Amino acid sequence: MIMEFQQIMTNPNITFLLMTIGAYGIILEFSHPGAYFPGIMGGICLLLAAYGLNVLPIDHTGLLLMLLGIACMTAEAFVPSFGVLGIGGGVAFALGGTLLIKSDATIPHVSLWLIGTMTAISLGFLSVALTLVLRARKRPVSTGAEALRHATGDIIQWSRSSGEALVEGSIWKVKSSTDYILKKGDKVKVVDIEGLCLIIQPVH
């Protein structure tokens, strides 16, 4: 059982795959702090890959090219370069995978089909999907009270600088920094939010 496990872990294709998946996990954890699962799984995959790298005749140039490729493809998500970093990273990653294992009659190189497939997946995941995820995180919150910012509503009752208004189908406490003269039915616009109270001003 142990021998079979060691044979699997020292298979160049498995080592290459574990390295790539492990890198995905760590990158995903850093882009989503607190997710835990991607980081844990990524760490396990990298440690298993390290075992294989310690046994296999590794070409350090190939390993560095792979790391450079992953770094460039990840950088594309943070610093858009119109595809230059992503494509350059994909080329470096593919070359690194090809050179990863030194020539040895007893140990095969990493499968070119696997290298091509993982390069395409890496480009899609690191340069495209990660970019979309980061952009989504930068979008303004559009749920709960935040979704009411800039919405309009009707005054239900008003006294000096505070009252209630019907906004987006719900009754909210509203107030204003100015003593507007408002009456029931007047149109107002939400300009800010303080907790569960909406800051409003009349719609002229």
Tab-separated table of C-alpha atoms in Angstrom:
chain	number	residue	atom	x	y	z
A	1	MET	CA	0.000	0.000	0.000
A	2	ILE	CA	2.771	2.420	0.967
A	3	MET	CA	4.809	1.472	-2.088
A	4	GLU	CA	1.824	2.054	-4.346
A	5	PHE	CA	1.248	5.464	-2.765
A	6	GLN	CA	4.911	6.394	-3.245
A	7	GLN	CA	4.761	5.303	-6.889
A	8	ILE	CA	1.703	7.481	-7.470
A	9	MET	CA	3.236	10.510	-5.729
A	10	THR	CA	6.459	10.192	-7.745
A	11	ASN	CA	4.645	10.004	-11.071
A	12	PRO	CA	5.728	13.161	-12.994
A	13	ASN	CA	2.175	13.777	-14.221
A	14	ILE	CA	0.727	13.549	-10.693
A	15	THR	CA	3.447	15.821	-9.296
A	16	PHE	CA	2.834	18.382	-12.037
A	17	LEU	CA	-0.919	18.231	-11.440
A	18	LEU	CA	-0.572	18.591	-7.654
A	19	MET	CA	1.741	21.586	-8.075
A	20	THR	CA	-0.735	23.342	-10.337
A	21	ILE	CA	-3.821	22.610	-8.230
A	22	GLY	CA	-1.926	23.573	-5.077
A	23	ALA	CA	-1.025	26.927	-6.597
A	24	TYR	CA	-4.685	27.490	-7.524
A	25	GLY	CA	-5.742	26.815	-3.936
A	26	ILE	CA	-3.236	29.208	-2.376
A	27	ILE	CA	-4.029	31.978	-4.872
A	28	LEU	CA	-7.770	31.515	-4.321
A	29	GLU	CA	-7.282	31.696	-0.546
A	30	PHE	CA	-5.378	34.974	-0.840
A	31	SER	CA	-8.044	36.437	-3.122
A	32	HIS	CA	-10.809	35.278	-0.714
A	33	PRO	CA	-9.308	35.538	2.799
A	34	GLY	CA	-11.149	33.387	5.290
A	35	ALA	CA	-12.400	30.787	2.809
A	36	TYR	CA	-9.965	28.267	4.408
A	37	PHE	CA	-10.869	25.255	2.234
A	38	PRO	CA	-8.929	26.378	-0.891
A	39	GLY	CA	-5.914	27.263	1.258
A	40	ILE	CA	-5.958	23.958	3.158
A	41	MET	CA	-6.383	21.854	0.028
A	42	GLY	CA	-3.799	23.938	-1.811
A	43	GLY	CA	-1.300	23.457	1.009
A	44	ILE	CA	-1.880	19.679	1.066
A	45	CYS	CA	-1.420	19.444	-2.713
A	46	LEU	CA	1.787	21.488	-2.590
A	47	LEU	CA	3.228	19.360	0.215
A	48	LEU	CA	2.449	16.164	-1.722
A	49	ALA	CA	3.991	17.730	-4.831
A	50	ALA	CA	7.081	18.630	-2.780
A	51	TYR	CA	7.459	14.950	-1.907
A	52	GLY	CA	7.477	14.045	-5.592
A	53	LEU	CA	9.871	16.875	-6.445
A	54	ASN	CA	12.254	15.640	-3.755
A	55	VAL	CA	12.422	12.200	-5.369
A	56	LEU	CA	12.215	13.004	-9.088
A	57	PRO	CA	15.167	14.385	-11.099
A	58	ILE	CA	13.863	17.941	-11.304
A	59	ASP	CA	15.228	20.585	-13.646
A	60	HIS	CA	15.205	23.774	-11.574
A	61	THR	CA	14.949	25.949	-14.680
A	62	GLY	CA	11.694	24.225	-15.565
A	63	LEU	CA	10.397	24.650	-12.021
A	64	LEU	CA	11.249	28.362	-12.010
A	65	LEU	CA	9.588	28.822	-15.415
A	66	MET	CA	6.403	27.232	-14.068
A	67	LEU	CA	6.410	29.512	-11.013
A	68	LEU	CA	7.063	32.537	-13.229
A	69	GLY	CA	4.188	31.502	-15.486
A	70	ILE	CA	1.763	31.162	-12.576
A	71	ALA	CA	2.897	34.526	-11.197
A	72	CYS	CA	2.393	36.281	-14.556
A	73	MET	CA	-1.034	34.744	-15.163
A	74	THR	CA	-2.106	35.767	-11.649
A	75	ALA	CA	-0.706	39.273	-12.143
A	76	GLU	CA	-2.928	39.644	-15.219
A	77	ALA	CA	-5.955	39.636	-12.885
A	78	PHE	CA	-4.530	42.401	-10.693
A	79	VAL	CA	-2.725	44.490	-13.311
A	80	PRO	CA	-4.576	44.150	-16.631
A	81	SER	CA	-2.032	44.196	-19.460
A	82	PHE	CA	-4.379	43.437	-22.373
A	83	GLY	CA	-3.308	39.789	-22.257
A	84	VAL	CA	0.473	40.302	-22.381
A	85	LEU	CA	1.112	38.977	-18.864
A	86	GLY	CA	-1.443	36.193	-19.272
A	87	ILE	CA	-0.097	34.916	-22.598
A	88	GLY	CA	3.522	35.312	-21.496
A	89	GLY	CA	2.726	33.458	-18.305
A	90	GLY	CA	1.022	30.666	-20.243
A	91	VAL	CA	4.088	30.226	-22.468
A	92	ALA	CA	6.445	30.191	-19.467
A	93	PHE	CA	4.204	27.703	-17.656
A	94	ALA	CA	4.069	25.346	-20.651
A	95	LEU	CA	7.829	25.511	-21.202
A	96	GLY	CA	8.434	24.930	-17.514
A	97	GLY	CA	6.210	21.849	-17.526
A	98	THR	CA	8.066	20.478	-20.549
A	99	LEU	CA	11.473	20.970	-18.909
A	100	LEU	CA	10.397	20.032	-15.373
A	101	ILE	CA	11.753	16.463	-15.460
A	102	LYS	CA	15.363	15.900	-16.510
A	103	SER	CA	16.035	13.424	-19.321
A	104	ASP	CA	16.104	9.931	-17.826
A	105	ALA	CA	15.365	6.671	-19.608
A	106	THR	CA	13.631	5.294	-16.515
A	107	ILE	CA	11.405	8.311	-15.773
A	108	PRO	CA	9.049	9.760	-18.395
A	109	HIS	CA	8.539	13.468	-18.973
A	110	VAL	CA	5.275	15.157	-18.071
A	111	SER	CA	2.622	14.401	-20.691
A	112	LEU	CA	2.404	17.117	-23.337
A	113	TRP	CA	-1.381	16.659	-23.389
A	114	LEU	CA	-1.520	17.315	-19.641
A	115	ILE	CA	0.738	20.358	-19.975
A	116	GLY	CA	-1.437	21.799	-22.745
A	117	THR	CA	-4.662	21.150	-20.842
A	118	MET	CA	-3.408	22.633	-17.560
A	119	THR	CA	-1.944	25.644	-19.366
A	120	ALA	CA	-5.342	26.386	-20.929
A	121	ILE	CA	-7.112	25.867	-17.587
A	122	SER	CA	-4.552	28.071	-15.827
A	123	LEU	CA	-5.067	30.869	-18.335
A	124	GLY	CA	-8.815	30.609	-17.912
A	125	PHE	CA	-8.736	30.390	-14.115
A	126	LEU	CA	-5.916	32.767	-13.212
A	127	SER	CA	-6.211	35.389	-15.936
A	128	VAL	CA	-9.952	35.397	-16.677
A	129	ALA	CA	-11.988	33.926	-13.811
A	130	LEU	CA	-9.870	35.584	-11.112
A	131	THR	CA	-10.221	38.933	-12.904
A	132	LEU	CA	-14.019	38.603	-12.890
A	133	VAL	CA	-14.021	37.641	-9.199
A	134	LEU	CA	-11.879	40.629	-8.238
A	135	ARG	CA	-14.059	42.988	-10.268
A	136	ALA	CA	-17.182	41.606	-8.598
A	137	ARG	CA	-15.663	42.264	-5.171
A	138	LYS	CA	-15.058	45.904	-6.112
A	139	ARG	CA	-18.670	46.529	-7.116
A	140	PRO	CA	-20.701	48.588	-4.666
A	141	VAL	CA	-22.999	46.698	-2.315
A	142	SER	CA	-26.458	46.473	-3.823
A	143	THR	CA	-28.383	44.582	-1.132
A	144	GLY	CA	-30.231	45.649	2.002
A	145	ALA	CA	-30.264	49.339	2.898
A	146	GLU	CA	-27.361	50.067	0.528
A	147	ALA	CA	-29.596	49.189	-2.422
A	148	LEU	CA	-31.752	52.210	-1.554
A	149	ARG	CA	-29.026	54.772	-2.151
A	150	HIS	CA	-30.300	57.256	-4.789
A	151	ALA	CA	-33.784	55.678	-4.693
A	152	THR	CA	-36.886	57.894	-4.533
A	153	GLY	CA	-39.900	57.634	-2.243
A	154	ASP	CA	-42.976	59.393	-0.800
A	155	ILE	CA	-43.217	61.103	2.562
A	156	ILE	CA	-45.720	59.467	4.920
A	157	GLN	CA	-45.247	61.816	7.847
A	158	TRP	CA	-42.754	64.621	8.513
A	159	SER	CA	-41.843	66.909	11.420
A	160	ARG	CA	-39.092	69.539	11.100
A	161	SER	CA	-36.138	67.386	9.942
A	162	SER	CA	-37.280	63.773	10.380
A	163	GLY	CA	-40.169	61.441	9.697
A	164	GLU	CA	-41.132	58.388	7.712
A	165	ALA	CA	-41.213	57.667	3.999
A	166	LEU	CA	-42.285	54.861	1.710
A	167	VAL	CA	-39.193	53.845	-0.282
A	168	GLU	CA	-39.082	50.803	-2.582
A	169	GLY	CA	-42.255	49.404	-1.049
A	170	SER	CA	-41.115	49.652	2.603
A	171	ILE	CA	-41.551	52.280	5.294
A	172	TRP	CA	-38.257	53.773	6.494
A	173	LYS	CA	-37.273	56.306	9.089
A	174	VAL	CA	-35.896	59.314	7.261
A	175	LYS	CA	-34.222	62.534	8.209
A	176	SER	CA	-32.489	65.516	6.674
A	177	SER	CA	-29.741	67.875	7.761
A	178	THR	CA	-32.004	70.769	6.728
A	179	ASP	CA	-35.465	71.595	8.070
A	180	TYR	CA	-37.301	71.076	4.811
A	181	ILE	CA	-41.006	71.864	4.727
A	182	LEU	CA	-42.450	68.545	3.592
A	183	LYS	CA	-45.896	67.034	3.709
A	184	LYS	CA	-47.446	63.645	3.108
A	185	GLY	CA	-47.038	62.520	-0.498
A	186	ASP	CA	-44.017	64.739	-1.294
A	187	LYS	CA	-41.351	63.067	-3.407
A	188	VAL	CA	-37.893	62.687	-1.833
A	189	LYS	CA	-34.591	61.125	-2.877
A	190	VAL	CA	-32.225	59.081	-0.705
A	191	VAL	CA	-28.798	60.734	-0.664
A	192	ASP	CA	-27.129	58.798	2.153
A	193	ILE	CA	-27.696	56.083	4.754
A	194	GLU	CA	-26.969	56.095	8.494
A	195	GLY	CA	-27.615	52.658	9.931
A	196	LEU	CA	-31.320	51.984	9.286
A	197	CYS	CA	-32.170	55.642	8.761
A	198	LEU	CA	-32.217	57.177	5.293
A	199	ILE	CA	-30.925	60.675	4.667
A	200	ILE	CA	-33.205	62.363	2.161
A	201	GLN	CA	-33.761	65.579	0.264
A	202	PRO	CA	-36.746	66.800	-1.731
A	203	VAL	CA	-37.048	65.955	-5.419
A	204	HIS	CA	-37.389	69.265	-7.242
